[in-house]
Structures are given as C-alpha cells and as structure tokens.
CSV table of C-alpha atoms in Angstrom, one decimal:
chain,number,residue,atom,x,y,z
N,1,MET,CA,23.3,21.1,13.0
N,2,ILE,CA,22.3,18.5,15.6
N,3,ASN,CA,21.2,20.7,18.9
N,4,THR,CA,20.6,19.2,22.2
N,5,SER,CA,17.1,19.2,22.4
N,6,GLU,CA,17.2,17.3,19.2
N,7,ILE,CA,19.9,14.5,20.9
N,8,LEU,CA,17.5,14.3,23.8
N,9,GLU,CA,14.4,13.6,21.6
N,10,THR,CA,16.3,11.2,19.8
N,11,LEU,CA,17.3,9.5,23.1
N,12,GLN,CA,14.0,9.3,24.2
N,13,MET,CA,12.8,7.7,21.2
N,14,ILE,CA,15.0,4.9,21.8
N,15,ASP,CA,14.7,4.3,25.3
N,16,HIS,CA,10.8,4.7,25.3
N,17,GLN,CA,9.3,4.6,21.8
N,18,LYS,CA,11.4,1.3,20.6
N,19,LEU,CA,13.1,3.1,17.6
N,20,ASP,CA,16.2,0.9,16.1
N,21,VAL,CA,18.2,0.7,13.0
N,22,ARG,CA,16.8,-2.6,12.0
N,23,THR,CA,19.4,-3.7,9.7
N,24,ILE,CA,22.9,-2.8,8.7
N,25,THR,CA,22.9,-4.8,5.2
N,26,MET,CA,26.0,-4.9,3.2
N,27,GLY,CA,25.7,-5.8,-0.8
N,28,VAL,CA,28.0,-7.3,-2.5
N,29,SER,CA,28.6,-8.2,-6.3
N,30,LEU,CA,29.0,-11.8,-7.1
N,31,PHE,CA,29.9,-11.2,-10.9
N,32,GLY,CA,33.6,-12.0,-10.2
N,33,CYS,CA,33.2,-15.3,-9.3
N,34,VAL,CA,31.4,-16.5,-12.3
N,35,SER,CA,32.5,-20.2,-13.2
N,36,ASP,CA,31.3,-23.1,-15.2
N,37,ASP,CA,32.7,-25.8,-12.6
N,38,GLU,CA,30.1,-25.7,-9.6
N,39,ARG,CA,32.8,-26.3,-7.1
N,40,THR,CA,34.9,-23.6,-7.6
N,41,LEU,CA,32.0,-21.4,-8.3
N,42,ALA,CA,30.8,-22.1,-4.7
N,43,ILE,CA,34.1,-21.6,-3.2
N,44,ARG,CA,34.8,-18.2,-5.1
N,45,ILE,CA,31.4,-17.1,-3.5
N,46,TYR,CA,32.2,-18.2,0.1
N,47,ASP,CA,35.3,-16.5,0.1
N,48,MET,CA,34.0,-13.4,-1.8
N,49,VAL,CA,31.4,-12.8,1.0
N,50,THR,CA,33.4,-13.6,3.6
N,51,ARG,CA,36.3,-11.3,2.8
N,52,ARG,CA,33.8,-8.4,2.1
N,53,ALA,CA,31.6,-8.8,5.1
N,54,GLU,CA,34.3,-10.4,7.7
N,55,ASN,CA,33.9,-7.0,9.8
N,56,LEU,CA,30.1,-6.2,9.1
N,57,VAL,CA,29.3,-7.5,12.4
N,58,LYS,CA,32.1,-6.4,14.5
N,59,VAL,CA,31.4,-2.8,12.9
N,60,GLY,CA,27.8,-3.0,13.4
N,61,ARG,CA,27.7,-4.1,17.3
N,62,ALA,CA,30.7,-1.1,17.9
N,63,ILE,CA,28.6,1.3,16.4
N,64,GLU,CA,25.4,0.4,18.5
N,65,SER,CA,27.6,0.1,21.5
N,66,GLU,CA,29.4,3.8,20.9
N,67,LEU,CA,26.4,5.5,19.6
N,68,GLY,CA,23.6,3.7,22.2
N,69,ILE,CA,21.3,3.1,18.9
N,70,PRO,CA,19.8,-0.6,18.9
N,71,ILE,CA,20.9,-2.3,15.7
N,72,VAL,CA,18.7,-5.0,15.3
N,73,ASN,CA,20.4,-7.1,12.4
N,74,LYS,CA,23.2,-7.3,10.6
N,75,ARG,CA,22.7,-9.1,6.9
N,76,ILE,CA,24.3,-9.4,3.4
N,77,SER,CA,22.6,-9.1,0.4
N,78,VAL,CA,24.0,-10.6,-3.1
N,79,THR,CA,23.8,-10.5,-7.0
N,80,PRO,CA,20.7,-12.7,-7.6
N,81,ALA,CA,22.1,-16.0,-7.9
N,82,ALA,CA,20.5,-17.0,-11.4
N,83,LEU,CA,22.4,-14.3,-12.9
N,84,ILE,CA,25.8,-16.2,-12.0
N,85,THR,CA,24.7,-20.0,-12.4
N,86,GLY,CA,24.1,-20.0,-16.2
N,87,ALA,CA,27.0,-22.2,-16.5
N,88,VAL,CA,26.3,-25.0,-14.3
N,89,LYS,CA,23.7,-27.3,-14.2
N,90,ASP,CA,22.9,-27.3,-10.2
N,91,PRO,CA,22.3,-24.2,-8.6
N,92,LEU,CA,22.2,-25.5,-5.2
N,93,PRO,CA,26.1,-25.5,-4.3
N,94,VAL,CA,25.5,-21.7,-4.5
N,95,ALA,CA,22.9,-21.8,-2.0
N,96,ARG,CA,25.1,-23.8,0.5
N,97,ALA,CA,27.7,-21.9,0.2
N,98,LEU,CA,25.9,-18.7,0.7
N,99,ASP,CA,24.5,-20.4,3.9
N,100,ARG,CA,28.2,-20.9,5.1
N,101,ALA,CA,29.2,-17.7,4.2
N,102,ALA,CA,26.4,-16.2,6.6
N,103,LYS,CA,27.6,-18.4,9.4
N,104,GLN,CA,31.0,-17.7,8.9
N,105,THR,CA,30.2,-14.0,9.2
N,106,GLY,CA,27.8,-13.9,12.2
N,107,VAL,CA,25.4,-12.0,9.9
N,108,ASP,CA,21.2,-13.1,10.6
N,109,PHE,CA,20.2,-13.4,7.1
N,110,ILE,CA,21.7,-13.7,3.5
N,111,GLY,CA,19.6,-12.4,0.5
N,112,GLY,CA,20.0,-13.0,-3.1
N,113,TYR,CA,19.4,-16.4,-4.0
N,114,SER,CA,16.5,-14.8,-6.5
N,115,ALA,CA,15.8,-14.4,-10.4
N,116,LEU,CA,14.7,-11.4,-12.2
N,117,VAL,CA,12.0,-13.1,-14.4
N,118,GLN,CA,9.3,-10.1,-15.2
N,119,LYS,CA,9.5,-11.0,-18.8
N,120,GLY,CA,10.5,-14.5,-19.1
N,121,MET,CA,12.9,-17.2,-18.0
N,122,THR,CA,16.4,-18.7,-19.2
N,123,GLN,CA,17.0,-22.0,-18.2
N,124,ALA,CA,18.9,-20.6,-15.4
N,125,ASP,CA,16.2,-18.8,-14.1
N,126,ARG,CA,14.2,-21.7,-14.1
N,127,ARG,CA,16.8,-24.2,-12.4
N,128,LEU,CA,17.4,-21.8,-9.7
N,129,ILE,CA,13.4,-21.2,-9.1
N,130,GLU,CA,12.8,-24.8,-8.9
N,131,SER,CA,15.6,-25.3,-6.6
N,132,ILE,CA,14.2,-22.9,-4.0
N,133,PRO,CA,12.0,-25.4,-1.8
N,134,GLN,CA,15.1,-27.8,-1.4
N,135,ALA,CA,17.6,-24.7,-1.1
N,136,LEU,CA,15.3,-23.0,1.6
N,137,SER,CA,14.8,-26.5,3.6
N,138,GLU,CA,18.4,-27.3,4.0
N,139,THR,CA,19.9,-23.9,4.9
N,140,GLU,CA,19.2,-21.3,7.8
N,141,TYR,CA,20.2,-18.1,6.9
N,142,LEU,CA,19.1,-18.3,3.2
N,143,CYS,CA,16.9,-15.9,1.9
N,144,SER,CA,15.0,-16.2,-1.4
N,145,SER,CA,13.3,-13.9,-3.8
N,146,VAL,CA,11.5,-13.8,-7.5
N,147,ASN,CA,10.5,-11.0,-9.4
N,148,VAL,CA,7.7,-12.0,-12.0
N,149,GLY,CA,6.2,-8.5,-13.1
N,150,SER,CA,6.6,-5.1,-13.7
N,151,THR,CA,5.0,-2.0,-15.3
N,152,ARG,CA,7.5,-1.9,-18.1
N,153,SER,CA,7.5,-5.7,-19.0
N,154,GLY,CA,3.9,-6.8,-17.8
N,155,ILE,CA,3.6,-10.1,-15.6
N,156,ASP,CA,5.2,-13.3,-16.3
N,157,MET,CA,2.6,-15.5,-15.7
N,158,ASP,CA,4.4,-18.7,-16.5
N,159,ALA,CA,6.4,-17.7,-13.6
N,160,VAL,CA,3.7,-16.8,-11.2
N,161,GLU,CA,2.3,-20.3,-12.0
N,162,LEU,CA,5.7,-21.9,-10.9
N,163,MET,CA,5.9,-19.8,-7.8
N,164,GLY,CA,2.4,-21.0,-7.1
N,165,ARG,CA,3.8,-24.4,-7.0
N,166,VAL,CA,7.3,-23.3,-5.4
N,167,ILE,CA,5.8,-21.9,-2.5
N,168,ARG,CA,3.4,-25.1,-1.7
N,169,ALA,CA,6.8,-27.2,-2.3
N,170,THR,CA,8.6,-24.9,0.2
N,171,ALA,CA,5.9,-25.6,2.8
N,172,GLU,CA,6.0,-29.4,2.4
N,173,ARG,CA,9.5,-29.3,2.7
N,174,THR,CA,9.6,-27.4,6.1
N,175,ALA,CA,6.2,-28.5,7.3
N,176,ASP,CA,8.1,-29.6,10.7
N,177,ARG,CA,8.8,-26.0,11.1
N,178,SER,CA,5.0,-24.8,10.6
N,179,GLY,CA,6.1,-23.6,6.8
N,180,LEU,CA,9.1,-21.4,7.7
N,181,GLY,CA,10.9,-21.6,4.6
N,182,CYS,CA,7.9,-19.7,3.2
N,183,ALA,CA,8.7,-17.0,5.7
N,184,LYS,CA,12.0,-16.9,3.9
N,185,LEU,CA,10.4,-16.3,0.2
N,186,VAL,CA,9.3,-13.1,-1.4
N,187,VAL,CA,7.7,-12.7,-5.0
N,188,PHE,CA,8.0,-9.2,-6.2
N,189,CYS,CA,6.5,-6.8,-8.9
N,190,ASN,CA,8.6,-4.0,-9.7
N,191,ALA,CA,11.5,-5.1,-7.2
N,192,VAL,CA,14.5,-2.6,-6.3
N,193,GLU,CA,17.8,-3.2,-6.6
N,194,ASP,CA,19.0,-1.5,-3.3
N,195,ASN,CA,16.0,-3.2,-0.7
N,196,PRO,CA,18.2,-3.9,2.6
N,197,PHE,CA,14.9,-5.4,4.1
N,198,MET,CA,14.6,-9.5,4.2
N,199,ALA,CA,13.5,-11.5,2.8
N,200,GLY,CA,13.6,-9.6,-0.6
N,201,ALA,CA,17.2,-7.9,-0.6
N,202,PHE,CA,19.6,-8.4,-3.3
N,203,HIS,CA,22.2,-6.6,-4.6
N,204,GLY,CA,21.0,-5.5,-8.3
N,205,PRO,CA,23.0,-5.4,-11.5
N,206,GLY,CA,23.0,-2.1,-11.5
N,207,GLU,CA,24.9,-1.8,-7.9
N,208,GLY,CA,28.7,-1.5,-7.5
N,209,ASP,CA,31.0,-3.9,-6.1
N,210,CYS,CA,29.8,-3.3,-2.6
N,211,ALA,CA,27.9,-0.8,-0.7
N,212,VAL,CA,26.3,-0.6,2.8
N,213,SER,CA,22.6,0.4,3.1
N,214,VAL,CA,20.8,0.8,6.3
N,215,GLY,CA,17.1,0.0,7.4
N,216,VAL,CA,15.5,2.3,10.0
N,217,SER,CA,12.1,1.3,11.5
N,218,GLY,CA,10.1,3.4,13.9
N,219,PRO,CA,6.2,2.7,14.4
N,220,GLY,CA,6.3,3.1,18.0
N,221,VAL,CA,7.8,7.2,17.7
N,222,VAL,CA,5.1,7.9,15.1
N,223,LYS,CA,2.2,6.5,17.4
N,224,VAL,CA,3.6,8.3,20.3
N,225,ALA,CA,4.1,11.7,18.2
N,226,LEU,CA,0.6,11.4,17.2
N,227,GLU,CA,-0.7,10.8,20.5
N,228,ARG,CA,0.2,14.4,21.1
N,229,VAL,CA,-1.9,15.6,18.1
N,230,LYS,CA,-5.5,13.5,19.1
N,231,GLY,CA,-8.3,15.3,17.4
N,232,GLN,CA,-6.3,17.7,15.2
N,233,PRO,CA,-7.0,17.9,11.2
N,234,PHE,CA,-5.3,15.4,9.1
N,235,ASP,CA,-2.9,18.5,8.0
N,236,GLU,CA,-1.6,18.2,11.2
N,237,VAL,CA,-1.4,14.6,11.3
N,238,ALA,CA,0.8,14.8,8.0
N,239,GLU,CA,2.9,17.5,9.4
N,240,THR,CA,3.6,15.6,12.4
N,241,ILE,CA,4.8,12.2,10.7
N,242,LYS,CA,7.0,14.2,8.4
N,243,ARG,CA,8.6,15.8,11.4
N,244,THR,CA,8.9,12.4,13.1
N,245,ALA,CA,10.2,10.6,9.7
N,246,PHE,CA,12.8,13.3,9.4
N,247,HIS,CA,14.2,12.8,13.1
N,248,ILE,CA,14.1,8.8,12.5
N,249,THR,CA,16.1,9.0,9.0
N,250,ARG,CA,18.4,11.4,10.3
N,251,VAL,CA,19.7,8.2,12.8
N,252,GLY,CA,19.7,6.0,9.9
N,253,GLN,CA,21.5,8.6,7.9
N,254,LEU,CA,24.4,8.8,11.1
N,255,VAL,CA,24.6,5.3,11.4
N,256,ALA,CA,25.0,4.5,7.5
N,257,LEU,CA,27.8,6.9,7.2
N,258,GLU,CA,29.7,5.7,10.3
N,259,ALA,CA,29.2,2.2,9.0
N,260,SER,CA,30.5,3.1,5.4
N,261,ARG,CA,33.6,4.7,6.8
N,262,ARG,CA,34.3,2.2,9.0
N,263,LEU,CA,34.1,-0.5,7.1
N,264,ASN,CA,35.4,1.3,3.9
N,265,VAL,CA,32.7,0.5,1.6
N,266,PRO,CA,30.5,2.9,-0.2
N,267,PHE,CA,27.4,4.1,1.3
N,268,GLY,CA,24.3,3.1,0.0
N,269,ILE,CA,20.7,4.4,0.8
N,270,VAL,CA,18.8,4.8,4.1
N,271,ASP,CA,15.8,2.9,3.7
N,272,LEU,CA,13.0,4.4,6.2
N,273,SER,CA,10.4,2.0,6.2
N,274,LEU,CA,8.0,1.6,9.4
N,275,ALA,CA,8.8,-1.9,10.0
N,276,PRO,CA,6.8,-3.4,12.6
N,277,THR,CA,7.8,-6.1,15.3
N,278,PRO,CA,5.3,-8.5,17.7
N,279,ALA,CA,6.3,-6.3,20.6
N,280,VAL,CA,3.5,-4.1,22.0
N,281,GLY,CA,4.1,-0.4,21.1
N,282,ASP,CA,5.8,-1.3,17.6
N,283,SER,CA,2.9,-1.6,15.6
N,284,VAL,CA,1.7,0.0,12.4
N,285,ALA,CA,-1.8,-0.9,13.0
N,286,GLN,CA,-2.0,1.2,16.0
N,287,ILE,CA,-0.5,4.2,14.2
N,288,LEU,CA,-3.6,3.6,11.9
N,289,GLU,CA,-5.8,2.8,15.0
N,290,GLU,CA,-4.5,6.3,16.8
N,291,MET,CA,-5.7,8.2,13.5
N,292,GLY,CA,-9.5,7.4,15.1
N,293,LEU,CA,-10.2,3.9,13.6
N,294,GLU,CA,-11.5,1.5,16.1
N,295,VAL,CA,-9.9,-1.5,14.6
N,296,CYS,CA,-7.3,-1.4,11.3
N,297,GLY,CA,-9.0,-3.0,8.6
N,298,THR,CA,-12.4,-1.2,8.8
N,299,HIS,CA,-13.5,1.3,6.3
N,300,GLY,CA,-11.1,4.3,6.4
N,301,THR,CA,-7.9,2.0,6.8
N,302,THR,CA,-6.6,2.5,3.1
N,303,ALA,CA,-7.1,6.4,3.4
N,304,ALA,CA,-5.1,6.4,6.7
N,305,LEU,CA,-2.4,4.2,5.4
N,306,ALA,CA,-2.0,6.3,2.3
N,307,LEU,CA,-1.7,9.3,4.4
N,308,LEU,CA,0.9,7.5,6.6
N,309,ASN,CA,3.2,6.3,3.5
N,310,ASP,CA,3.1,9.5,2.0
N,311,ALA,CA,4.3,11.6,5.1
N,312,VAL,CA,6.8,9.2,6.0
N,313,LYS,CA,8.3,9.2,2.6
N,314,LYS,CA,8.0,13.1,2.4
N,315,GLY,CA,9.6,13.5,6.0
N,316,GLY,CA,12.5,11.0,5.3
N,317,VAL,CA,13.8,12.2,1.8
N,318,MET,CA,14.6,15.5,3.0
N,319,ALA,CA,17.0,13.7,5.9
N,320,SER,CA,19.3,11.8,3.7
N,321,SER,CA,21.5,12.2,1.1
N,322,HIS,CA,20.3,8.9,-0.4
N,323,VAL,CA,16.8,7.2,0.6
N,324,GLY,CA,16.0,4.2,-1.4
N,325,GLY,CA,15.1,0.7,-0.9
N,326,LEU,CA,11.0,0.6,-0.1
N,327,SER,CA,10.9,3.7,2.5
N,328,GLY,CA,7.4,3.8,3.7
N,329,ALA,CA,5.0,1.7,6.1
N,330,PHE,CA,5.3,-2.3,5.8
N,331,ILE,CA,1.9,-4.3,6.8
N,332,PRO,CA,3.6,-7.6,7.7
N,333,LEU,CA,0.5,-9.5,9.4
N,334,SER,CA,2.4,-11.8,11.9
N,335,GLU,CA,4.9,-9.3,12.5
N,336,ASP,CA,2.6,-6.5,13.7
N,337,ILE,CA,0.3,-7.3,17.0
N,338,GLY,CA,-2.3,-4.8,16.1
N,339,MET,CA,-2.9,-6.4,13.0
N,340,ILE,CA,-2.7,-9.5,14.2
N,341,HIS,CA,-5.4,-8.9,16.7
N,342,ALA,CA,-7.6,-7.3,14.2
N,343,ALA,CA,-7.2,-10.6,12.0
N,344,GLU,CA,-8.0,-12.5,15.0
N,345,LYS,CA,-11.3,-10.5,15.3
N,346,GLY,CA,-12.0,-11.1,11.4
N,347,VAL,CA,-12.1,-7.1,10.6
N,348,LEU,CA,-8.8,-7.3,8.6
N,349,THR,CA,-9.2,-9.7,5.7
N,350,LEU,CA,-7.0,-10.9,3.1
N,351,ASP,CA,-9.4,-8.9,0.5
N,352,LYS,CA,-8.8,-5.7,2.6
N,353,LEU,CA,-5.0,-6.3,3.0
N,354,GLU,CA,-4.8,-6.4,-0.9
N,355,ALA,CA,-6.6,-3.1,-0.7
N,356,MET,CA,-4.0,-1.5,1.5
N,357,THR,CA,-1.0,-2.6,-0.7
N,358,CYS,CA,-2.2,-0.2,-3.4
N,359,VAL,CA,-0.8,2.5,-1.0
N,360,CYS,CA,1.5,1.2,1.3
N,361,SER,CA,5.2,0.2,0.7
N,362,VAL,CA,5.4,-3.3,0.0
N,363,GLY,CA,2.3,-6.0,-0.2
N,364,LEU,CA,0.8,-9.0,1.2
N,365,ASP,CA,3.5,-9.9,4.0
N,366,MET,CA,3.9,-12.7,6.1
N,367,ILE,CA,0.0,-14.2,6.0
N,368,ALA,CA,-0.4,-17.4,6.7
N,369,ILE,CA,-3.3,-18.9,4.9
N,370,PRO,CA,-4.4,-22.9,5.2
N,371,GLY,CA,-2.2,-25.5,4.8
N,372,ASP,CA,-4.5,-27.6,1.9
N,373,THR,CA,-4.2,-24.2,-0.2
N,374,SER,CA,-3.7,-25.4,-3.9
N,375,ALA,CA,-0.7,-23.8,-5.8
N,376,GLU,CA,-3.0,-22.1,-8.1
N,377,THR,CA,-5.0,-19.9,-5.2
N,378,ILE,CA,-1.4,-19.0,-4.4
N,379,ALA,CA,-0.6,-18.2,-7.9
N,380,ALA,CA,-3.9,-16.3,-8.3
N,381,ILE,CA,-3.0,-14.5,-4.9
N,382,ILE,CA,0.2,-13.5,-6.7
N,383,ALA,CA,-1.0,-12.3,-10.0
N,384,ASP,CA,-3.7,-10.1,-8.2
N,385,GLU,CA,-0.7,-8.3,-6.3
N,386,ALA,CA,1.7,-7.9,-9.3
N,387,ALA,CA,-1.1,-6.5,-11.1
N,388,VAL,CA,-1.5,-3.4,-8.1
N,389,GLY,CA,2.4,-3.2,-8.7
N,390,MET,CA,2.5,-3.2,-12.5
N,391,VAL,CA,-0.8,-0.9,-13.0
N,392,ASN,CA,0.5,1.4,-10.4
N,393,ASN,CA,4.2,1.5,-10.9
N,394,LYS,CA,5.1,0.7,-7.9
N,395,THR,CA,6.9,-2.2,-5.4
N,396,THR,CA,4.3,-5.0,-4.6
N,397,ALA,CA,5.1,-8.1,-3.1
N,398,VAL,CA,3.7,-11.5,-1.7
N,399,ARG,CA,5.2,-13.6,1.1
N,400,VAL,CA,2.4,-16.0,2.2
N,401,ILE,CA,2.5,-19.3,4.3
N,402,PRO,CA,0.6,-22.2,3.3
N,403,ALA,CA,1.3,-23.6,7.0
N,404,PRO,CA,0.9,-27.4,6.4
N,405,GLY,CA,-1.8,-29.1,8.9
N,406,THR,CA,-3.4,-25.6,9.6
N,407,LYS,CA,-7.1,-24.4,8.9
N,408,VAL,CA,-8.5,-21.2,9.2
N,409,GLY,CA,-8.6,-19.9,12.9
N,410,ASP,CA,-5.3,-21.7,13.9
N,411,SER,CA,-2.3,-19.7,14.8
N,412,VAL,CA,1.3,-20.6,13.6
N,413,GLU,CA,4.0,-19.3,15.9
N,414,PHE,CA,7.5,-18.8,14.3
N,415,GLY,CA,9.2,-16.4,17.2
N,416,GLY,CA,11.6,-13.3,16.8
N,417,LEU,CA,10.9,-11.0,14.6
N,418,LEU,CA,8.4,-13.3,12.5
N,419,GLY,CA,6.4,-13.1,15.1
N,420,ARG,CA,3.0,-15.2,15.4
N,421,ALA,CA,0.6,-15.6,12.4
N,422,PRO,CA,-3.3,-16.2,12.5
N,423,VAL,CA,-4.5,-18.5,9.8
N,424,ILE,CA,-6.9,-16.7,7.5
N,425,PRO,CA,-9.1,-17.4,4.9
N,426,VAL,CA,-8.7,-17.5,1.0
N,427,HIS,CA,-11.4,-17.8,-1.6
N,428,PRO,CA,-12.5,-21.2,-2.0
N,429,GLU,CA,-13.5,-20.9,-5.7
N,430,SER,CA,-10.7,-22.1,-8.3
N,431,ALA,CA,-8.6,-19.9,-10.1
N,432,ALA,CA,-7.2,-22.8,-11.7
N,433,GLU,CA,-8.4,-22.1,-15.0
N,434,PHE,CA,-6.9,-18.6,-15.1
N,435,ILE,CA,-3.6,-19.5,-14.1
N,436,HIS,CA,-3.4,-22.5,-16.3
N,437,ARG,CA,-3.3,-20.0,-19.4
N,438,ARG,CA,0.0,-18.6,-18.8
N,439,GLY,CA,1.7,-16.5,-20.9
N,440,ARG,CA,2.1,-13.0,-20.1
N,441,ILE,CA,0.2,-10.0,-19.1
N,442,PRO,CA,0.8,-7.2,-21.2
N,443,ALA,CA,2.3,-4.1,-19.6
N,444,PRO,CA,0.1,-1.0,-18.7
N,445,LEU,CA,-0.1,2.1,-21.6
N,446,HIS,CA,1.4,4.2,-19.1
N,447,SER,CA,4.6,1.8,-19.6
N,448,LEU,CA,5.4,3.4,-23.0
N,449,LYS,CA,7.3,6.6,-21.8
N,450,ASN,CA,9.9,6.9,-24.2
C-alpha cells in the first residue's frame, strides 16, 4: 500500500527533480493489413493505426492532468514494415501512410519502418532499407530501425555495409536540417520487441494485436538521492539508486495500468530507462559525476555507469509486474547536458562512449560526427558496436549523425528533446577493406545454449 510519505516524496520528485513519464507508446500489429497492392496496403495500415490509436493522446493528456504526472510524449510503434511489404515493389507508400496516421492521431512519433536482418536480407528487407533515406526525408513523424546482429545469429556484415551507405544518404537528403533524418534512424544488435523509446521502437512479431507500454525517466531524481549519500561506500550508493528506481518505476506502473484500462488495450511493459534531456538537472553524466568523477568520461566512468545500470534494473524489477524494453541508463550525447560539456572539453570521446556501452542499456546514441565521414567508417562504427552487443548478449545500438558541412568542434542544434550535438572526431584511418569483405561474422560460442 502507498502511504502519505511516499505520495509526498513522489510529488517532490515531479515538482523539483524532473521526474516524468517520458512516453506512453501503443504497439500495433499490422499483420492483418497485408496486401499485394501498394495502395490497398497503405490504406489498410492507415485505417488500422488510426482506429487503434484514436484515443491515445486524449487518454494520455487526461491521465497527466488527473494524476499530475508529466507525460512528455505519446507514441505509436508498429510491426517491422519489412515483414508486411514482401508482396509489393515499393515500401514508400507504407512510410507515407504511417506518417499520415501519426499526424491524424496527434502522436509525437511513430516507429517501425524497420527490418530485422541479423542473419540475412530478403528482397523486401533490402527494398525497405534502401528506401529509408527518402522515407525519412519526406516524413515528419516516422522513425526507422534496422537490426543487423544478434548473439544467436552473429552479425550480418552485408547489412552493416549497407547501413553505412544508408546513414550517409539520409544525412545528405536532410542536409537542410543538419542531417536530422539520422536522428530518427537507429541500427541495433539484439533489438528487443517491446521497446517504447524512439527511434528504435517497433511492435515485435512476438507481440499481440495491440499493447500499451510506458517509458519512465528520472536522472534528476537519482542525482538528488545521491547527494544525500556523498562520500558513502558504493554499497550505500547502490542501495540508494535501487530504492529510487523502485519509486520511479511505481509511477510508471500506475500510469501504464491506467492507460491500459482506459484504452481497453493489454498492458505491455514498463521501461525504466534513465533517459536524459538537455535540461540542467536531468543528466546521466551528472549522476556519474555525483559519484566522484570530476568529468564524465574520465577514468572510472565505465565502472560508475555499470553500478548505475545494475542498480536501476534491480530496483525497477521489484516495482512492476512487467519490466521490459531496454531499462537502465541511456547515454545519448546530444540529449545530456553533462555529456555535451564533457565532449566539448575533449574528455568524452567516441572510444570512451563505446567502452561505456559495454555496461549501459543501449549504445552510441545521438552522436554528431564530421559531415565528410565515409560510409565505410560509419559501417565500421556499427560493426564495433554490434560486436559489443553480440558478445555480451545485450542490446546495443548506433545512432550517429554525419552532419553535412560540419567539422570537429562545430555544434549541431536539433532542438527539443534531441538537444545540441558537439561534432566529435572519428579515427581518420580507413576500415574500407574490412567492411568490403561483407559476409557474416559468426555468433560467439556461448550462443549455443540448446
């Protein structure tokens, strides 16, 4: 039972420590829309999404108003589009239909223009992936993702090589917006089917017809809690984070169950991910610095992040009947004011960020790199990150923006939750010969668990 002190503590978190529900995301299956006619497929998708999600924004706003809990985004995720476009020659009408449906329902983003190619690509997969640059340049709300590897399957290097070119092309097609299309495109290894966060959300083939999930965030709450245990041993630090994560997740559970009831849609999961924003006091980097690091990125950062990620998961899993998604600590460079400052000082580098992804929830996220970075270098960055995920049996991802016309030291402004990205260096030495080998990197030995 929730007592008065817990209620007051939660209100304090909301009013002064930037606790919020980052997103309510409705997952919608599109398998019932399949057709071999492009126009019919697009119409069916639009009708399905708008019918299922017609009340999503209204219900989210009502819950926000009645409970006093900020709900920052309302979003939709759908079945990976490549799975339903096999019978049509052009997947772009699907992209446009999804974008129109997002606009009609009033949501902030719609995810699922996606392909799962961890072991190989069908013709439908390749057509969809090759259409991503045009799709993201022509749409406003659409997000896209591609899964290129898994612990069970290894890494599809053909897909990795292709995604290097796709990211370059997407940046070029949205050059007038500093390569913004790349901020809506993520490349995964071990993608999960119930992630409510963009740009990587999709409604996996193992999900039901519809589900509603919630992503909760609260870096500021964790930082304030750690201020009370300054100088204490790490055991106390971990316990403090666990207790705080429990409170945060209970808020998400309450919102998720209420949204599920009002929408008459099954409850999916609560994703407890410390997702930062550019606002001061809402930073994962500042949590790590509160543990005793002078600047995020210095020696000790990976250990501090490992402690944080583990404690968040342990605290959250006790607070909800269904914790899922990615759940842990995100490190999106452009969206975290502390990480922006660390990168501008030269302390937080791409190599250090890669090391940190070994122990955090996702991967190299919202990182601006020079506009002349080659497709092969981008593909090599993806391959490195996919290897981290494959070997460690965890989800990793790459969302990089080769911002056209920029060089190291420049800054790219995206606005809103996407924030401001300092352009950081990549290694100048070529990996082209490595990438052009293509084929498949085999799965690790520990994948053989049957």
